[in-house]
mmCIF file of C-alpha atoms in Angstrom:
data_model
loop_
_atom_site.group_PDB
_atom_site.id
_atom_site.type_symbol
_atom_site.label_atom_id
_atom_site.label_comp_id
_atom_site.label_asym_id
_atom_site.label_seq_id
_atom_site.Cartn_x
_atom_site.Cartn_y
_atom_site.Cartn_z
ATOM 1 C CA UNK A 730 32.625 30.542 15.447
ATOM 2 C CA UNK A 731 29.136 30.157 15.712
ATOM 3 C CA UNK A 732 27.549 34.390 15.928
ATOM 4 C CA UNK A 733 24.837 34.951 17.877
ATOM 5 C CA UNK A 734 21.781 35.764 15.597
ATOM 6 C CA UNK A 735 22.553 31.665 14.542
ATOM 7 C CA UNK A 736 22.136 30.580 16.633
ATOM 8 C CA UNK A 737 19.862 32.254 18.118
ATOM 9 C CA UNK A 738 16.273 30.754 18.984
ATOM 10 C CA UNK A 739 14.199 33.487 16.433
ATOM 11 C CA UNK A 740 17.059 32.068 14.128
ATOM 12 C CA UNK A 741 15.756 28.459 14.901
ATOM 13 C CA UNK A 742 12.710 28.557 14.217
ATOM 14 C CA UNK A 743 12.777 30.671 10.325
ATOM 15 C CA UNK A 744 15.270 27.311 10.350
ATOM 16 C CA UNK A 745 12.663 24.887 11.464
ATOM 17 C CA UNK A 746 9.658 26.540 8.951
ATOM 18 C CA UNK A 747 12.076 26.688 6.031
ATOM 19 C CA UNK A 748 12.776 22.773 6.208
ATOM 20 C CA UNK A 749 9.260 22.197 6.899
ATOM 21 C CA UNK A 750 7.251 24.233 3.575
ATOM 22 C CA UNK A 751 10.403 22.292 2.265
ATOM 23 C CA UNK A 752 8.214 18.991 3.002
ATOM 24 C CA UNK A 753 10.971 17.574 5.470
ATOM 25 C CA UNK A 754 8.967 14.554 7.752
ATOM 26 C CA UNK A 755 9.429 16.504 11.676
ATOM 27 C CA UNK A 756 8.819 12.370 12.263
ATOM 28 C CA UNK A 757 10.386 9.814 10.922
ATOM 29 C CA UNK A 758 9.734 5.519 10.860
ATOM 30 C CA UNK A 759 13.695 4.861 10.764
ATOM 31 C CA UNK A 760 13.515 7.019 14.101
ATOM 32 C CA UNK A 761 11.177 5.654 16.107
ATOM 33 C CA UNK A 762 12.181 2.514 15.544
ATOM 34 C CA UNK A 763 15.295 2.888 16.501
ATOM 35 C CA UNK A 764 13.555 4.806 20.101
ATOM 36 C CA UNK A 765 11.880 1.346 19.790
ATOM 37 C CA UNK A 766 14.776 -0.607 19.756
ATOM 38 C CA UNK A 767 16.222 0.704 22.672
ATOM 39 C CA UNK A 768 13.755 0.554 24.584
ATOM 40 C CA UNK A 769 12.472 -2.674 24.143
ATOM 41 C CA UNK A 770 16.170 -3.871 25.125
ATOM 42 C CA UNK A 771 16.866 -2.093 28.662
ATOM 43 C CA UNK A 772 18.872 0.350 27.221
ATOM 44 C CA UNK A 773 20.068 3.000 29.471
ATOM 45 C CA UNK A 774 20.674 5.203 27.339
ATOM 46 C CA UNK A 775 19.091 7.137 23.188
ATOM 47 C CA UNK A 776 20.079 9.473 21.159
ATOM 48 C CA UNK A 777 17.945 12.105 19.102
ATOM 49 C CA UNK A 778 18.286 14.506 17.063
ATOM 50 C CA UNK A 779 16.229 17.207 16.601
ATOM 51 C CA UNK A 780 14.274 19.333 13.705
ATOM 52 C CA UNK A 781 17.812 20.348 13.216
ATOM 53 C CA UNK A 782 20.192 17.568 13.457
ATOM 54 C CA UNK A 783 21.273 17.961 17.025
ATOM 55 C CA UNK A 784 22.259 14.728 18.750
ATOM 56 C CA UNK A 785 19.987 15.136 22.355
ATOM 57 C CA UNK A 786 20.952 11.995 24.954
ATOM 58 C CA UNK A 787 18.142 11.273 26.821
ATOM 59 C CA UNK A 788 17.892 8.694 30.216
ATOM 60 C CA UNK A 789 15.118 5.731 30.105
ATOM 61 C CA UNK A 790 15.659 5.719 32.686
ATOM 62 C CA UNK A 791 13.391 7.192 35.873
ATOM 63 C CA UNK A 792 16.339 9.862 36.787
ATOM 64 C CA UNK A 793 17.312 10.899 40.425
ATOM 65 C CA UNK A 794 16.266 14.219 39.583
ATOM 66 C CA UNK A 795 12.319 13.116 39.221
ATOM 67 C CA UNK A 796 12.536 10.021 40.766
ATOM 68 C CA UNK A 797 10.481 10.820 43.648
ATOM 69 C CA UNK A 798 7.854 11.405 41.755
ATOM 70 C CA UNK A 799 8.232 9.670 38.607
ATOM 71 C CA UNK A 800 7.181 5.818 37.041
ATOM 72 C CA UNK A 801 6.861 5.177 33.447
ATOM 73 C CA UNK A 802 9.731 6.281 30.551
ATOM 74 C CA UNK A 803 7.111 8.318 28.022
ATOM 75 C CA UNK A 804 7.587 9.737 24.885
ATOM 76 C CA UNK A 805 6.859 13.596 23.822
ATOM 77 C CA UNK A 806 5.837 14.704 20.215
ATOM 78 C CA UNK A 807 6.287 18.109 19.388
ATOM 79 C CA UNK A 808 3.946 19.276 16.467
ATOM 80 C CA UNK A 809 4.866 22.009 13.598
ATOM 81 C CA UNK A 810 3.138 24.067 15.971
ATOM 82 C CA UNK A 811 4.903 22.974 18.489
ATOM 83 C CA UNK A 812 8.251 24.215 16.999
ATOM 84 C CA UNK A 813 7.057 27.156 15.494
ATOM 85 C CA UNK A 814 5.783 29.346 18.916
ATOM 86 C CA UNK A 815 7.464 31.848 20.998
ATOM 87 C CA UNK A 816 6.525 31.892 24.711
ATOM 88 C CA UNK A 817 5.621 35.064 24.725
ATOM 89 C CA UNK A 818 7.593 35.592 28.438
ATOM 90 C CA UNK A 819 10.859 34.265 27.507
ATOM 91 C CA UNK A 820 10.789 34.857 23.659
ATOM 92 C CA UNK A 821 12.114 31.170 23.271
ATOM 93 C CA UNK A 822 10.070 27.754 21.800
ATOM 94 C CA UNK A 823 8.943 26.456 25.257
ATOM 95 C CA UNK A 824 10.866 22.683 23.700
ATOM 96 C CA UNK A 825 13.921 24.470 21.107
ATOM 97 C CA UNK A 826 13.754 22.165 17.938
ATOM 98 C CA UNK A 827 12.946 18.980 19.175
ATOM 99 C CA UNK A 828 10.137 16.685 17.235
ATOM 100 C CA UNK A 829 10.850 14.030 19.828
ATOM 101 C CA UNK A 830 12.275 13.502 23.410
ATOM 102 C CA UNK A 831 11.905 11.386 26.735
ATOM 103 C CA UNK A 832 10.210 12.700 29.560
ATOM 104 C CA UNK A 833 8.888 10.868 32.400
ATOM 105 C CA UNK A 834 5.059 10.725 34.743
ATOM 106 C CA UNK A 835 3.418 9.458 36.550
ATOM 107 C CA UNK A 836 1.437 6.120 36.132
ATOM 108 C CA UNK A 837 -3.010 6.016 36.868
ATOM 109 C CA UNK A 838 -3.157 3.407 40.403
ATOM 110 C CA UNK A 839 -6.471 1.610 39.719
ATOM 111 C CA UNK A 840 -6.691 0.502 43.110
ATOM 112 C CA UNK A 841 -9.808 -2.256 43.735
ATOM 113 C CA UNK A 842 -9.305 -3.225 39.667
ATOM 114 C CA UNK A 843 -9.387 -5.219 38.813
ATOM 115 C CA UNK A 844 -10.171 -6.892 35.028
ATOM 116 C CA UNK A 845 -13.731 -9.244 36.543
ATOM 117 C CA UNK A 846 -14.651 -5.733 37.232
ATOM 118 C CA UNK A 847 -14.624 -3.979 33.671
ATOM 119 C CA UNK A 848 -15.598 -6.494 32.231
ATOM 120 C CA UNK A 849 -18.407 -6.122 34.330
ATOM 121 C CA UNK A 850 -18.586 -2.804 33.670
ATOM 122 C CA UNK A 851 -18.159 -3.644 29.523
ATOM 123 C CA UNK A 852 -20.651 -5.968 29.701
ATOM 124 C CA UNK A 853 -23.454 -3.629 31.523
ATOM 125 C CA UNK A 854 -22.135 -0.372 28.422
ATOM 126 C CA UNK A 855 -22.001 -2.905 25.566
ATOM 127 C CA UNK A 856 -26.470 -3.505 25.871
ATOM 128 C CA UNK A 857 -26.671 0.459 26.170
ATOM 129 C CA UNK A 858 -23.965 1.253 22.766
ATOM 130 C CA UNK A 859 -26.432 -2.191 20.882
ATOM 131 C CA UNK A 860 -29.086 -0.355 21.845
ATOM 132 C CA UNK A 861 -27.966 3.830 20.496
ATOM 133 C CA UNK A 862 -28.684 5.686 17.937
ATOM 134 C CA UNK A 863 -24.674 6.788 17.085
ATOM 135 C CA UNK A 864 -24.680 2.820 17.080
ATOM 136 C CA UNK A 865 -27.640 2.281 14.526
ATOM 137 C CA UNK A 866 -26.229 5.498 12.759
ATOM 138 C CA UNK A 867 -22.115 3.938 12.500
ATOM 139 C CA UNK A 868 -23.502 0.841 11.555
ATOM 140 C CA UNK A 869 -25.211 2.533 8.759
ATOM 141 C CA UNK A 870 -22.489 4.439 7.309
ATOM 142 C CA UNK A 871 -20.229 1.785 6.105
ATOM 143 C CA UNK A 872 -22.983 0.616 3.696
ATOM 144 C CA UNK A 873 -21.454 4.435 1.520
ATOM 145 C CA UNK A 874 -17.919 2.610 1.598
ATOM 146 C CA UNK A 875 -17.443 0.708 -0.943
ATOM 147 C CA UNK A 876 -16.738 -3.017 -1.701
ATOM 148 C CA UNK A 877 -11.900 -1.810 -2.504
ATOM 149 C CA UNK A 878 -12.312 0.589 0.323
ATOM 150 C CA UNK A 879 -13.467 -2.225 2.664
ATOM 151 C CA UNK A 880 -10.781 -4.468 0.745
ATOM 152 C CA UNK A 881 -7.849 -2.917 1.951
ATOM 153 C CA UNK A 882 -8.120 -2.419 4.840
ATOM 154 C CA UNK A 883 -7.044 -5.672 6.870
ATOM 155 C CA UNK A 884 -6.363 -3.720 10.233
ATOM 156 C CA UNK A 885 -7.408 -1.305 12.381
ATOM 157 C CA UNK A 886 -5.359 1.510 15.398
ATOM 158 C CA UNK A 887 -6.782 2.820 17.754
ATOM 159 C CA UNK A 888 -4.916 5.699 18.708
ATOM 160 C CA UNK A 889 -6.190 7.454 22.817
ATOM 161 C CA UNK A 890 -9.567 5.807 22.351
ATOM 162 C CA UNK A 891 -9.762 6.494 27.010
ATOM 163 C CA UNK A 892 -8.769 4.561 29.767
ATOM 164 C CA UNK A 893 -11.220 1.482 30.457
ATOM 165 C CA UNK A 894 -10.522 0.891 34.161
ATOM 166 C CA UNK A 895 -11.052 4.281 35.490
ATOM 167 C CA UNK A 896 -14.528 3.473 36.798
ATOM 168 C CA UNK A 897 -16.529 5.662 39.603
ATOM 169 C CA UNK A 898 -17.855 3.161 41.688
ATOM 170 C CA UNK A 899 -19.854 5.843 43.410
ATOM 171 C CA UNK A 900 -21.575 7.176 40.346
ATOM 172 C CA UNK A 901 -24.918 5.625 39.438
ATOM 173 C CA UNK A 902 -24.196 3.060 37.104
ATOM 174 C CA UNK A 903 -20.232 2.120 38.961
ATOM 175 C CA UNK A 904 -18.462 2.988 36.073
ATOM 176 C CA UNK A 905 -19.079 6.579 35.906
ATOM 177 C CA UNK A 906 -18.130 9.483 31.865
ATOM 178 C CA UNK A 907 -14.616 8.593 32.168
ATOM 179 C CA UNK A 908 -14.636 5.093 31.956
ATOM 180 C CA UNK A 909 -18.188 4.765 30.332
ATOM 181 C CA UNK A 910 -16.535 6.896 27.220
ATOM 182 C CA UNK A 911 -13.428 4.497 26.039
ATOM 183 C CA UNK A 912 -15.779 1.198 26.808
ATOM 184 C CA UNK A 913 -17.719 2.755 24.114
ATOM 185 C CA UNK A 914 -14.866 4.193 22.341
ATOM 186 C CA UNK A 915 -13.222 0.304 22.402
ATOM 187 C CA UNK A 916 -16.939 -1.425 21.380
ATOM 188 C CA UNK A 917 -16.179 0.690 18.925
ATOM 189 C CA UNK A 918 -13.059 -0.578 17.424
ATOM 190 C CA UNK A 919 -14.821 -4.174 18.150
ATOM 191 C CA UNK A 920 -18.012 -3.376 15.880
ATOM 192 C CA UNK A 921 -15.699 -1.467 13.089
ATOM 193 C CA UNK A 922 -13.892 -5.738 13.300
ATOM 194 C CA UNK A 923 -17.099 -7.461 13.593
ATOM 195 C CA UNK A 924 -19.085 -4.753 10.258
ATOM 196 C CA UNK A 925 -15.089 -5.458 8.228
ATOM 197 C CA UNK A 926 -15.450 -9.190 8.566
ATOM 198 C CA UNK A 927 -19.087 -9.433 6.801
ATOM 199 C CA UNK A 928 -17.824 -7.852 4.787
ATOM 200 C CA UNK A 929 -14.767 -8.845 3.271
ATOM 201 C CA UNK A 930 -16.143 -12.271 3.295
ATOM 202 C CA UNK A 931 -15.034 -13.487 6.744
ATOM 203 C CA UNK A 932 -11.090 -12.305 6.607
ATOM 204 C CA UNK A 933 -10.624 -11.438 10.410
ATOM 205 C CA UNK A 934 -9.729 -8.238 11.141
ATOM 206 C CA UNK A 935 -5.978 -7.242 13.991
ATOM 207 C CA UNK A 936 -7.436 -4.928 16.237
ATOM 208 C CA UNK A 937 -4.951 -2.663 18.482
ATOM 209 C CA UNK A 938 -3.657 0.063 20.864
ATOM 210 C CA UNK A 939 -1.614 2.133 22.202
ATOM 211 C CA UNK A 940 -2.918 4.721 25.022
ATOM 212 C CA UNK A 941 -0.280 4.389 28.043
ATOM 213 C CA UNK A 942 -3.466 5.339 30.210
ATOM 214 C CA UNK A 943 -4.633 1.234 29.625
ATOM 215 C CA UNK A 944 -0.459 0.072 31.248
ATOM 216 C CA UNK A 945 -1.248 -3.124 33.851
ATOM 217 C CA UNK A 946 -5.315 -4.389 33.937
ATOM 218 C CA UNK A 947 -6.570 -2.073 31.031
ATOM 219 C CA UNK A 948 -4.113 -3.483 29.274
ATOM 220 C CA UNK A 949 -5.405 -7.308 30.412
ATOM 221 C CA UNK A 950 -9.161 -7.051 30.161
ATOM 222 C CA UNK A 951 -9.009 -5.253 26.228
ATOM 223 C CA UNK A 952 -6.451 -9.597 25.404
ATOM 224 C CA UNK A 953 -9.276 -11.014 26.705
ATOM 225 C CA UNK A 954 -11.832 -8.872 24.170
ATOM 226 C CA UNK A 955 -9.261 -9.507 20.860
ATOM 227 C CA UNK A 956 -8.454 -6.015 21.019
ATOM 228 C CA UNK A 957 -3.724 -5.921 21.681
ATOM 229 C CA UNK A 958 -2.557 -3.401 23.451
ATOM 230 C CA UNK A 959 0.720 -1.760 22.278
ATOM 231 C CA UNK A 960 3.344 0.806 23.856
ATOM 232 C CA UNK A 961 4.297 3.386 22.330
ATOM 233 C CA UNK A 962 5.591 3.188 19.644
ATOM 234 C CA UNK A 963 4.469 0.860 18.725
ATOM 235 C CA UNK A 964 1.633 1.984 17.324
ATOM 236 C CA UNK A 965 2.302 4.089 14.923
ATOM 237 C CA UNK A 966 4.680 1.343 13.711
ATOM 238 C CA UNK A 967 2.007 -0.818 13.388
ATOM 239 C CA UNK A 968 0.108 1.418 11.042
ATOM 240 C CA UNK A 969 0.794 0.330 7.270
ATOM 241 C CA UNK A 970 -2.189 1.291 3.894
ATOM 242 C CA UNK A 971 -4.002 -1.077 4.975
ATOM 243 C CA UNK A 972 -4.269 0.107 8.432
ATOM 244 C CA UNK A 973 -8.242 1.944 9.940
ATOM 245 C CA UNK A 974 -6.519 4.544 12.678
ATOM 246 C CA UNK A 975 -9.119 5.296 15.019
ATOM 247 C CA UNK A 976 -7.984 8.599 17.182
ATOM 248 C CA UNK A 977 -9.989 10.075 19.701
ATOM 249 C CA UNK A 978 -9.082 13.648 20.802
ATOM 250 C CA UNK A 979 -5.515 12.616 21.922
ATOM 251 C CA UNK A 980 -3.109 14.189 24.010
ATOM 252 C CA UNK A 981 -0.141 13.746 21.197
ATOM 253 C CA UNK A 982 -0.288 14.574 17.897
ATOM 254 C CA UNK A 983 -1.436 12.100 16.395
ATOM 255 C CA UNK A 984 -2.741 12.900 12.974
ATOM 256 C CA UNK A 985 0.463 15.164 12.367
ATOM 257 C CA UNK A 986 2.391 11.623 13.118
ATOM 258 C CA UNK A 987 0.543 9.889 11.175
ATOM 259 C CA UNK A 988 0.749 12.430 8.158
ATOM 260 C CA UNK A 989 4.498 12.480 8.497
ATOM 261 C CA UNK A 990 5.095 8.395 8.101
ATOM 262 C CA UNK A 991 2.001 6.484 6.139
ATOM 263 C CA UNK A 992 -1.147 7.140 4.885
ATOM 264 C CA UNK A 993 -3.593 4.778 5.204
ATOM 265 C CA UNK A 994 -6.333 2.998 3.964
ATOM 266 C CA UNK A 995 -9.589 5.352 6.146
ATOM 267 C CA UNK A 996 -9.330 7.276 9.384
ATOM 268 C CA UNK A 997 -12.047 7.629 11.778
ATOM 269 C CA UNK A 998 -11.017 10.520 13.935
ATOM 270 C CA UNK A 999 -11.522 13.975 15.064
ATOM 271 C CA UNK A 1000 -12.269 16.416 12.432
ATOM 272 C CA UNK A 1001 -10.821 18.159 9.906
ATOM 273 C CA UNK A 1002 -10.991 22.048 9.298
ATOM 274 C CA UNK A 1003 -8.397 24.788 8.215
ATOM 275 C CA UNK A 1004 -6.282 25.610 10.727
ATOM 276 C CA UNK A 1005 -6.667 29.369 12.557
ATOM 277 C CA UNK A 1006 -3.533 31.875 13.631
ATOM 278 C CA UNK A 1007 -4.127 31.371 17.877
ATOM 279 C CA UNK A 1008 -2.457 32.752 19.855
ATOM 280 C CA UNK A 1009 -1.575 31.958 23.522
ATOM 281 C CA UNK A 1010 -3.245 33.077 26.421
ATOM 282 C CA UNK A 1011 -2.760 34.436 30.156
ATOM 283 C CA UNK A 1012 -4.999 32.058 32.956
ATOM 284 C CA UNK A 1013 -5.041 33.970 36.377
ATOM 285 C CA UNK A 1014 -5.335 30.209 38.702
ATOM 286 C CA UNK A 1015 -6.680 30.321 41.848
ATOM 287 C CA UNK A 1016 -3.999 30.291 43.969
ATOM 288 C CA UNK A 1017 -3.032 34.153 41.792
ATOM 289 C CA UNK A 1018 0.053 33.510 39.425
ATOM 290 C CA UNK A 1019 -0.615 34.145 36.358
ATOM 291 C CA UNK A 1020 0.201 31.342 33.946
ATOM 292 C CA UNK A 1021 0.472 32.169 29.533
ATOM 293 C CA UNK A 1022 -1.942 28.939 28.374
ATOM 294 C CA UNK A 1023 -0.617 27.047 24.154
ATOM 295 C CA UNK A 1024 -2.894 28.404 22.479
ATOM 296 C CA UNK A 1025 -2.696 24.677 20.095
ATOM 297 C CA UNK A 1026 -4.638 21.684 20.820
ATOM 298 C CA UNK A 1027 -2.533 18.564 22.348
ATOM 299 C CA UNK A 1028 -3.336 17.171 18.546
ATOM 300 C CA UNK A 1029 -3.654 20.778 15.470
ATOM 301 C CA UNK A 1030 -4.325 20.380 11.983
ATOM 302 C CA UNK A 1031 -1.840 21.543 10.147
ATOM 303 C CA UNK A 1032 -0.806 22.296 6.744
ATOM 304 C CA UNK A 1033 -0.054 18.196 5.630
ATOM 305 C CA UNK A 1034 -3.066 17.010 8.474
ATOM 306 C CA UNK A 1035 -5.488 19.681 5.844
ATOM 307 C CA UNK A 1036 -3.204 17.875 2.289
ATOM 308 C CA UNK A 1037 -3.210 13.912 3.782
ATOM 309 C CA UNK A 1038 -7.246 14.960 4.708
ATOM 310 C CA UNK A 1039 -7.643 15.815 0.561
ATOM 311 C CA UNK A 1040 -7.237 12.362 -0.750
ATOM 312 C CA UNK A 1041 -9.562 11.077 0.852
ATOM 313 C CA UNK A 1042 -13.654 10.279 0.859
ATOM 314 C CA UNK A 1043 -15.287 12.325 3.473
ATOM 315 C CA UNK A 1044 -18.142 11.416 6.346
ATOM 316 C CA UNK A 1045 -18.716 12.952 9.424
ATOM 317 C CA UNK A 1046 -19.400 10.586 11.612
ATOM 318 C CA UNK A 1047 -23.050 10.703 13.715
ATOM 319 C CA UNK A 1048 -22.740 10.767 17.131
ATOM 320 C CA UNK A 1049 -25.866 11.021 18.763
ATOM 321 C CA UNK A 1050 -25.195 9.485 22.697
ATOM 322 C CA UNK A 1051 -22.396 12.446 22.469
ATOM 323 C CA UNK A 1052 -19.900 9.925 23.356
ATOM 324 C CA UNK A 1053 -17.163 10.621 20.755
ATOM 325 C CA UNK A 1054 -16.958 14.094 19.806
ATOM 326 C CA UNK A 1055 -16.906 15.724 16.518
ATOM 327 C CA UNK A 1056 -15.733 13.656 14.924
ATOM 328 C CA UNK A 1057 -14.825 12.259 10.476
ATOM 329 C CA UNK A 1058 -15.104 9.161 8.193
ATOM 330 C CA UNK A 1059 -11.505 9.843 6.185
ATOM 331 C CA UNK A 1060 -11.626 6.654 3.442
ATOM 332 C CA UNK A 1061 -9.362 6.218 0.573
ATOM 333 C CA UNK A 1062 -9.932 7.063 -2.484
ATOM 334 C CA UNK A 1063 -11.130 4.947 -4.876
ATOM 335 C CA UNK A 1064 -11.317 5.802 -9.144
ATOM 336 C CA UNK A 1065 -11.571 2.556 -9.757
ATOM 337 C CA UNK A 1066 -13.489 0.320 -7.625
ATOM 338 C CA UNK A 1067 -14.960 -4.028 -7.685
#
C-alpha cells in the first residue's frame, strides 16, 4: 500500500525537481508524434503519460460538459515552473505532474473577413514594413551572420506570430494594432526567407507557422503568400538542426519545448535572461473577487533554456518601430567557417 506522503503534492514536486535536475525531458518527440498521430487519424481518445509516468486519458472530441462553450481541442504544455509552484490556497500544483494535456476552447470567429480583405491589409502594411527602420536594421543584421551559419538554415518555423485576420475595420487604417503586428511579423518571416535565398545561391527556404488563432481565413491567406500553416504539434515536430525558429510572445512555453526536442540552427525569439524566482500575487477583480496570479509568463526561461542559449552567438534585435518587442537573434556557433 502507498503511504499518503508518497502521493502528496509536495512529494511529487520533489520527485519532479529531482528528475528535472537529472536531465529527464519534459517534452519528447515520441509523445508529440503519438499525439499528432491520434489527432490526424481522428481518434476519440489519447493516453498521455505525465512526468512521473502516470497515465492520463483525454477525449479528442469535445466532451458534453463543455459542448456549449467549446468547439476546438487544444494541447496545453506545462513548463517546469508550472509543475513546481504550489497554489497558495490549495497547497497543490495546479496541473499536477502533467507536462502535456488536452484542453478545450472556442475558436475566434472572423465575421465578414475574407482572404481578399486580409490581402489588402497585408499590401498596405507591406509598404510601411519595407520603409521602416526595423526592416532596414533587420536586413543589416543578417550581414553579421557567417556563410556557414546562413548555409545551415534550410527552413523557418514560426510560432505565435499573431492573428493576421483580426482586422479592426473601425480603426483609422482599417487594420488595427493586433493585425498590424501579426502581418508585420509574417512579413519578417518572408524577408528572412528571401535574404537566406539570396545568400545561399538561390536555394529556396520553406516557411511554416503554428498558431491556432489563424485557423480558417488566416491560414488560407498565409498559403497565398507562401507560408504553410501547421496544426499543433506539427510545428514542433518540423523543427530540426537546420531550422530557424521565430517565436514572439507565445502563450505556450515554446522555448522549453524546443530546448528539450531539438537545438535549431538559429532562433529569433524573446531575449533569454537568467530566471528569477517569483511569487504568486493576489489581485482584486472588478467584481470584488480576489484571485491569485501565477508568477511566471506563458513562455518562461528555465535553466535548460539558458543552457541552450549559451551554445549560440547572440545579437539583440533592433525593433525601432515596436512591432516585435524585446527579441534577440541566436545563431549556432561555428568553430570554423567556409
